[in-house]
Amino acid sequence: MALPQALENYRKQYRKIKLFQDVASVLHWDSEVMMPEEGREYRSSQIAAVAELTHDWMTDKSFLNQIQAAKDSIKELPEFERSVWNRELEVLMEEKEKADKLPSEFVSEFARVTNLAHGEWATAKKEKNFQSFAKRLEELVQLSKKQADYFGYTTEPYDALLDSYEKGAKAEQIQILFSDLKESLVPIVATAPKFKNPFPGPISLEKQTKFCNRLPSLLGLTTKESRLDTSNHPFSTSLGKGDKRITTRYSETDPLSSIFGVLHETGHSLYESGLSAMPDWPTPMTEFLSLGIHESQSRLWENQVGRSLPFWEFVYPILLSDFGLTDKELPFKELYQYINSTEKTKVRVEADQVTYNLHIILRFEIERDLINGKIQVKDLPEIWNTKMKESFGLSVENDAEGVLQDIHWSMGAFGYFPTYTLGNIFSSQFFKKFTEEFPDSHNKFSTKGDFSDLLGWLRKNIHSKGKIFDVDTLMKQTTGESANSKYLISYLNGKIKEVAK
């Protein structure tokens, strides 16, 4: 049955906007993976131009008229169809109203500055010199505060930025959740066993790349729709239907860094691939629900799967072959214990699954105070190092392993960090429900490397839902209850008991 013309018109304009947003993603991906260093300044202008163009299309009055005409055209549709369309147009209007609050010149400037900032951050990190990045970071903080003012807030500026990643979330609520979680994590960290690196020597990047390239396809992301590259900081991005990009970084002394980077980013891309498979893609309903849900997908594949015994029972002989090692040189038990070792580290992306959340809490506290004006950019290294000492008992030797280690602030992504721990909470709850429904899944994992039941469950219960429901409704429909951190604590306690045997 053909759609009313008004709905066709609205979707045509929406898809043009989406198309150019994907063009911007191509420019961003290339700037982080392939672009020569001297191209940064002009590339920032290209990205700014596309961002301003898509923003103008989104906020143009003619698009609002198309949306209103679409609303009017569905009044005669059957009730169920009308409710579906109402939800789609409601989701779009929320996005549009947010875009309407930002002037075009601000959107262009924000896109330009963040692209320049990425290159400057990468150089500052390489040189271990925060001061060379401080001026640009101050500019980003001021732009982010201005963005918060444009969006508006009731209690604090940080809430406005947090809402962009996790709709409806409030910093005060996150603070309470994290405080309770930290209280539960501290005794786990204190009793968790630590295991040394079992690799007999450096593993070449060539050998690691060979093994890492196997992982996306193993989990269900085929080489026909994805590719793996190297970048300063692991990330994934969707460039459109059938085109998902993953990056990782390599350490010859600890190959697990690249392996878990790939598993994490594959989880993101599997979610995006599932969204792209939704009927009528792209529409406002086929976008990811929240960053917390997005991170739940990456953390689930990285931790609940990637650190599980069945997973390593299957990939262990493949890893030995690719790395040119024997089981005597790299005993399975020692490897598996190291994979699940708990040890305080200075670098978040190298942190184990227990202490990782403490890293997120540290960043949340700092960036909240930064945006709310309680601390200054110039004081960040000292504040960071002090908190690292208080939370981890570790001394930071240089800015690269301290305040410069993460890419997020160079992206202007203030409010992103809390979604990682929310993702850990969601993923533990999702995986618990999956194993209840598929109690034999571990046998398929270990004997066949078959993860299709899990991917199918995620496709059915999460990926195919897009933005149809809000987060709380999705959690209740999928797991039977609202998000509950007890599943994360239970999972971590169980893992520690398993490896301590």
JSON list of N, CA and C in Angstrom, two decimals, residues 216 221 225-227 235-238 243-247 262-276 294 297-298 301 459 463:
[
{"chain": "A", "resi": 216, "resn": "PRO", "atom": "N", "xyz": [35.65, -9.90, 13.87]},
{"chain": "A", "resi": 216, "resn": "PRO", "atom": "CA", "xyz": [34.33, -9.38, 13.49]},
{"chain": "A", "resi": 216, "resn": "PRO", "atom": "C", "xyz": [33.45, -10.42, 12.80]},
{"chain": "A", "resi": 221, "resn": "LEU", "atom": "N", "xyz": [29.77, -10.01, 12.04]},
{"chain": "A", "resi": 221, "resn": "LEU", "atom": "CA", "xyz": [29.92, -8.82, 11.20]},
{"chain": "A", "resi": 221, "resn": "LEU", "atom": "C", "xyz": [30.84, -9.18, 10.04]},
{"chain": "A", "resi": 225, "resn": "GLU", "atom": "N", "xyz": [30.62, -6.11, 4.82]},
{"chain": "A", "resi": 225, "resn": "GLU", "atom": "CA", "xyz": [29.97, -4.90, 5.33]},
{"chain": "A", "resi": 225, "resn": "GLU", "atom": "C", "xyz": [30.84, -4.13, 6.32]},
{"chain": "A", "resi": 226, "resn": "SER", "atom": "N", "xyz": [32.10, -4.54, 6.49]},
{"chain": "A", "resi": 226, "resn": "SER", "atom": "CA", "xyz": [32.93, -3.85, 7.48]},
{"chain": "A", "resi": 226, "resn": "SER", "atom": "C", "xyz": [34.40, -3.95, 7.09]},
{"chain": "A", "resi": 227, "resn": "ARG", "atom": "N", "xyz": [35.22, -3.12, 7.74]},
{"chain": "A", "resi": 227, "resn": "ARG", "atom": "CA", "xyz": [36.66, -3.22, 7.62]},
{"chain": "A", "resi": 227, "resn": "ARG", "atom": "C", "xyz": [37.30, -2.76, 8.92]},
{"chain": "A", "resi": 235, "resn": "PHE", "atom": "N", "xyz": [37.81, 3.14, 17.68]},
{"chain": "A", "resi": 235, "resn": "PHE", "atom": "CA", "xyz": [36.45, 3.65, 17.52]},
{"chain": "A", "resi": 235, "resn": "PHE", "atom": "C", "xyz": [35.75, 2.87, 16.41]},
{"chain": "A", "resi": 236, "resn": "SER", "atom": "N", "xyz": [34.44, 3.03, 16.33]},
{"chain": "A", "resi": 236, "resn": "SER", "atom": "CA", "xyz": [33.68, 2.46, 15.23]},
{"chain": "A", "resi": 236, "resn": "SER", "atom": "C", "xyz": [32.71, 3.52, 14.75]},
{"chain": "A", "resi": 237, "resn": "THR", "atom": "N", "xyz": [32.34, 3.44, 13.49]},
{"chain": "A", "resi": 237, "resn": "THR", "atom": "CA", "xyz": [31.38, 4.38, 12.93]},
{"chain": "A", "resi": 237, "resn": "THR", "atom": "C", "xyz": [30.63, 3.72, 11.79]},
{"chain": "A", "resi": 238, "resn": "SER", "atom": "N", "xyz": [29.41, 4.16, 11.60]},
{"chain": "A", "resi": 238, "resn": "SER", "atom": "CA", "xyz": [28.61, 3.69, 10.47]},
{"chain": "A", "resi": 238, "resn": "SER", "atom": "C", "xyz": [28.64, 4.74, 9.39]},
{"chain": "A", "resi": 243, "resn": "ASP", "atom": "N", "xyz": [28.05, -0.55, 5.48]},
{"chain": "A", "resi": 243, "resn": "ASP", "atom": "CA", "xyz": [29.41, 0.02, 5.56]},
{"chain": "A", "resi": 243, "resn": "ASP", "atom": "C", "xyz": [29.71, 0.43, 7.00]},
{"chain": "A", "resi": 244, "resn": "LYS", "atom": "N", "xyz": [30.28, -0.49, 7.77]},
{"chain": "A", "resi": 244, "resn": "LYS", "atom": "CA", "xyz": [30.63, -0.24, 9.16]},
{"chain": "A", "resi": 244, "resn": "LYS", "atom": "C", "xyz": [32.15, -0.29, 9.30]},
{"chain": "A", "resi": 245, "resn": "ARG", "atom": "N", "xyz": [32.71, 0.72, 9.95]},
{"chain": "A", "resi": 245, "resn": "ARG", "atom": "CA", "xyz": [34.16, 0.82, 10.08]},
{"chain": "A", "resi": 245, "resn": "ARG", "atom": "C", "xyz": [34.59, 0.63, 11.53]},
{"chain": "A", "resi": 246, "resn": "ILE", "atom": "N", "xyz": [35.64, -0.13, 11.73]},
{"chain": "A", "resi": 246, "resn": "ILE", "atom": "CA", "xyz": [36.18, -0.41, 13.06]},
{"chain": "A", "resi": 246, "resn": "ILE", "atom": "C", "xyz": [37.66, -0.07, 13.05]},
{"chain": "A", "resi": 247, "resn": "THR", "atom": "N", "xyz": [38.14, 0.46, 14.17]},
{"chain": "A", "resi": 247, "resn": "THR", "atom": "CA", "xyz": [39.59, 0.65, 14.32]},
{"chain": "A", "resi": 247, "resn": "THR", "atom": "C", "xyz": [40.01, 0.10, 15.67]},
{"chain": "A", "resi": 262, "resn": "VAL", "atom": "N", "xyz": [38.93, -4.57, 19.34]},
{"chain": "A", "resi": 262, "resn": "VAL", "atom": "CA", "xyz": [38.16, -5.05, 18.20]},
{"chain": "A", "resi": 262, "resn": "VAL", "atom": "C", "xyz": [36.82, -5.62, 18.66]},
{"chain": "A", "resi": 263, "resn": "LEU", "atom": "N", "xyz": [36.82, -6.41, 19.72]},
{"chain": "A", "resi": 263, "resn": "LEU", "atom": "CA", "xyz": [35.57, -6.98, 20.23]},
{"chain": "A", "resi": 263, "resn": "LEU", "atom": "C", "xyz": [34.59, -5.87, 20.63]},
{"chain": "A", "resi": 264, "resn": "HIS", "atom": "N", "xyz": [35.11, -4.86, 21.30]},
{"chain": "A", "resi": 264, "resn": "HIS", "atom": "CA", "xyz": [34.27, -3.74, 21.73]},
{"chain": "A", "resi": 264, "resn": "HIS", "atom": "C", "xyz": [33.67, -3.01, 20.53]},
{"chain": "A", "resi": 265, "resn": "GLU", "atom": "N", "xyz": [34.51, -2.64, 19.58]},
{"chain": "A", "resi": 265, "resn": "GLU", "atom": "CA", "xyz": [34.03, -1.86, 18.44]},
{"chain": "A", "resi": 265, "resn": "GLU", "atom": "C", "xyz": [33.15, -2.70, 17.52]},
{"chain": "A", "resi": 266, "resn": "THR", "atom": "N", "xyz": [33.39, -4.00, 17.45]},
{"chain": "A", "resi": 266, "resn": "THR", "atom": "CA", "xyz": [32.51, -4.88, 16.68]},
{"chain": "A", "resi": 266, "resn": "THR", "atom": "C", "xyz": [31.11, -4.88, 17.27]},
{"chain": "A", "resi": 267, "resn": "GLY", "atom": "N", "xyz": [31.02, -4.85, 18.61]},
{"chain": "A", "resi": 267, "resn": "GLY", "atom": "CA", "xyz": [29.71, -4.78, 19.25]},
{"chain": "A", "resi": 267, "resn": "GLY", "atom": "C", "xyz": [28.94, -3.55, 18.83]},
{"chain": "A", "resi": 268, "resn": "HIS", "atom": "N", "xyz": [29.63, -2.40, 18.77]},
{"chain": "A", "resi": 268, "resn": "HIS", "atom": "CA", "xyz": [28.98, -1.18, 18.28]},
{"chain": "A", "resi": 268, "resn": "HIS", "atom": "C", "xyz": [28.48, -1.36, 16.85]},
{"chain": "A", "resi": 269, "resn": "SER", "atom": "N", "xyz": [29.34, -1.91, 16.00]},
{"chain": "A", "resi": 269, "resn": "SER", "atom": "CA", "xyz": [28.99, -2.03, 14.58]},
{"chain": "A", "resi": 269, "resn": "SER", "atom": "C", "xyz": [27.89, -3.06, 14.34]},
{"chain": "A", "resi": 270, "resn": "LEU", "atom": "N", "xyz": [27.85, -4.11, 15.16]},
{"chain": "A", "resi": 270, "resn": "LEU", "atom": "CA", "xyz": [26.75, -5.07, 15.05]},
{"chain": "A", "resi": 270, "resn": "LEU", "atom": "C", "xyz": [25.41, -4.41, 15.36]},
{"chain": "A", "resi": 271, "resn": "TYR", "atom": "N", "xyz": [25.40, -3.52, 16.35]},
{"chain": "A", "resi": 271, "resn": "TYR", "atom": "CA", "xyz": [24.19, -2.78, 16.66]},
{"chain": "A", "resi": 271, "resn": "TYR", "atom": "C", "xyz": [23.78, -1.91, 15.48]},
{"chain": "A", "resi": 272, "resn": "GLU", "atom": "N", "xyz": [24.75, -1.16, 14.93]},
{"chain": "A", "resi": 272, "resn": "GLU", "atom": "CA", "xyz": [24.45, -0.30, 13.78]},
{"chain": "A", "resi": 272, "resn": "GLU", "atom": "C", "xyz": [23.99, -1.12, 12.58]},
{"chain": "A", "resi": 273, "resn": "SER", "atom": "N", "xyz": [24.59, -2.29, 12.39]},
{"chain": "A", "resi": 273, "resn": "SER", "atom": "CA", "xyz": [24.18, -3.17, 11.30]},
{"chain": "A", "resi": 273, "resn": "SER", "atom": "C", "xyz": [22.74, -3.64, 11.49]},
{"chain": "A", "resi": 274, "resn": "GLY", "atom": "N", "xyz": [22.39, -3.97, 12.74]},
{"chain": "A", "resi": 274, "resn": "GLY", "atom": "CA", "xyz": [21.03, -4.38, 13.03]},
{"chain": "A", "resi": 274, "resn": "GLY", "atom": "C", "xyz": [20.03, -3.26, 12.81]},
{"chain": "A", "resi": 275, "resn": "LEU", "atom": "N", "xyz": [20.41, -2.04, 13.18]},
{"chain": "A", "resi": 275, "resn": "LEU", "atom": "CA", "xyz": [19.54, -0.89, 12.93]},
{"chain": "A", "resi": 275, "resn": "LEU", "atom": "C", "xyz": [19.34, -0.66, 11.44]},
{"chain": "A", "resi": 276, "resn": "SER", "atom": "N", "xyz": [20.42, -0.83, 10.67]},
{"chain": "A", "resi": 276, "resn": "SER", "atom": "CA", "xyz": [20.34, -0.64, 9.22]},
{"chain": "A", "resi": 276, "resn": "SER", "atom": "C", "xyz": [19.42, -1.65, 8.55]},
{"chain": "A", "resi": 294, "resn": "HIS", "atom": "N", "xyz": [23.88, 1.72, 23.32]},
{"chain": "A", "resi": 294, "resn": "HIS", "atom": "CA", "xyz": [24.95, 1.46, 22.35]},
{"chain": "A", "resi": 294, "resn": "HIS", "atom": "C", "xyz": [26.15, 0.83, 23.06]},
{"chain": "A", "resi": 297, "resn": "GLN", "atom": "N", "xyz": [25.95, -2.83, 24.00]},
{"chain": "A", "resi": 297, "resn": "GLN", "atom": "CA", "xyz": [26.23, -3.80, 22.95]},
{"chain": "A", "resi": 297, "resn": "GLN", "atom": "C", "xyz": [27.73, -4.05, 22.80]},
{"chain": "A", "resi": 298, "resn": "SER", "atom": "N", "xyz": [28.51, -2.99, 22.90]},
{"chain": "A", "resi": 298, "resn": "SER", "atom": "CA", "xyz": [29.97, -3.16, 22.79]},
{"chain": "A", "resi": 298, "resn": "SER", "atom": "C", "xyz": [30.54, -3.85, 24.03]},
{"chain": "A", "resi": 301, "resn": "TRP", "atom": "N", "xyz": [29.75, -7.77, 24.12]},
{"chain": "A", "resi": 301, "resn": "TRP", "atom": "CA", "xyz": [30.63, -8.61, 23.29]},
{"chain": "A", "resi": 301, "resn": "TRP", "atom": "C", "xyz": [32.06, -8.60, 23.81]},
{"chain": "A", "resi": 459, "resn": "ARG", "atom": "N", "xyz": [19.36, -8.98, 18.00]},
{"chain": "A", "resi": 459, "resn": "ARG", "atom": "CA", "xyz": [18.64, -8.42, 16.86]},
{"chain": "A", "resi": 459, "resn": "ARG", "atom": "C", "xyz": [17.15, -8.30, 17.17]},
{"chain": "A", "resi": 463, "resn": "HIS", "atom": "N", "xyz": [18.21, -4.56, 18.72]},
{"chain": "A", "resi": 463, "resn": "HIS", "atom": "CA", "xyz": [18.55, -3.89, 17.45]},
{"chain": "A", "resi": 463, "resn": "HIS", "atom": "C", "xyz": [17.31, -3.53, 16.65]}
]
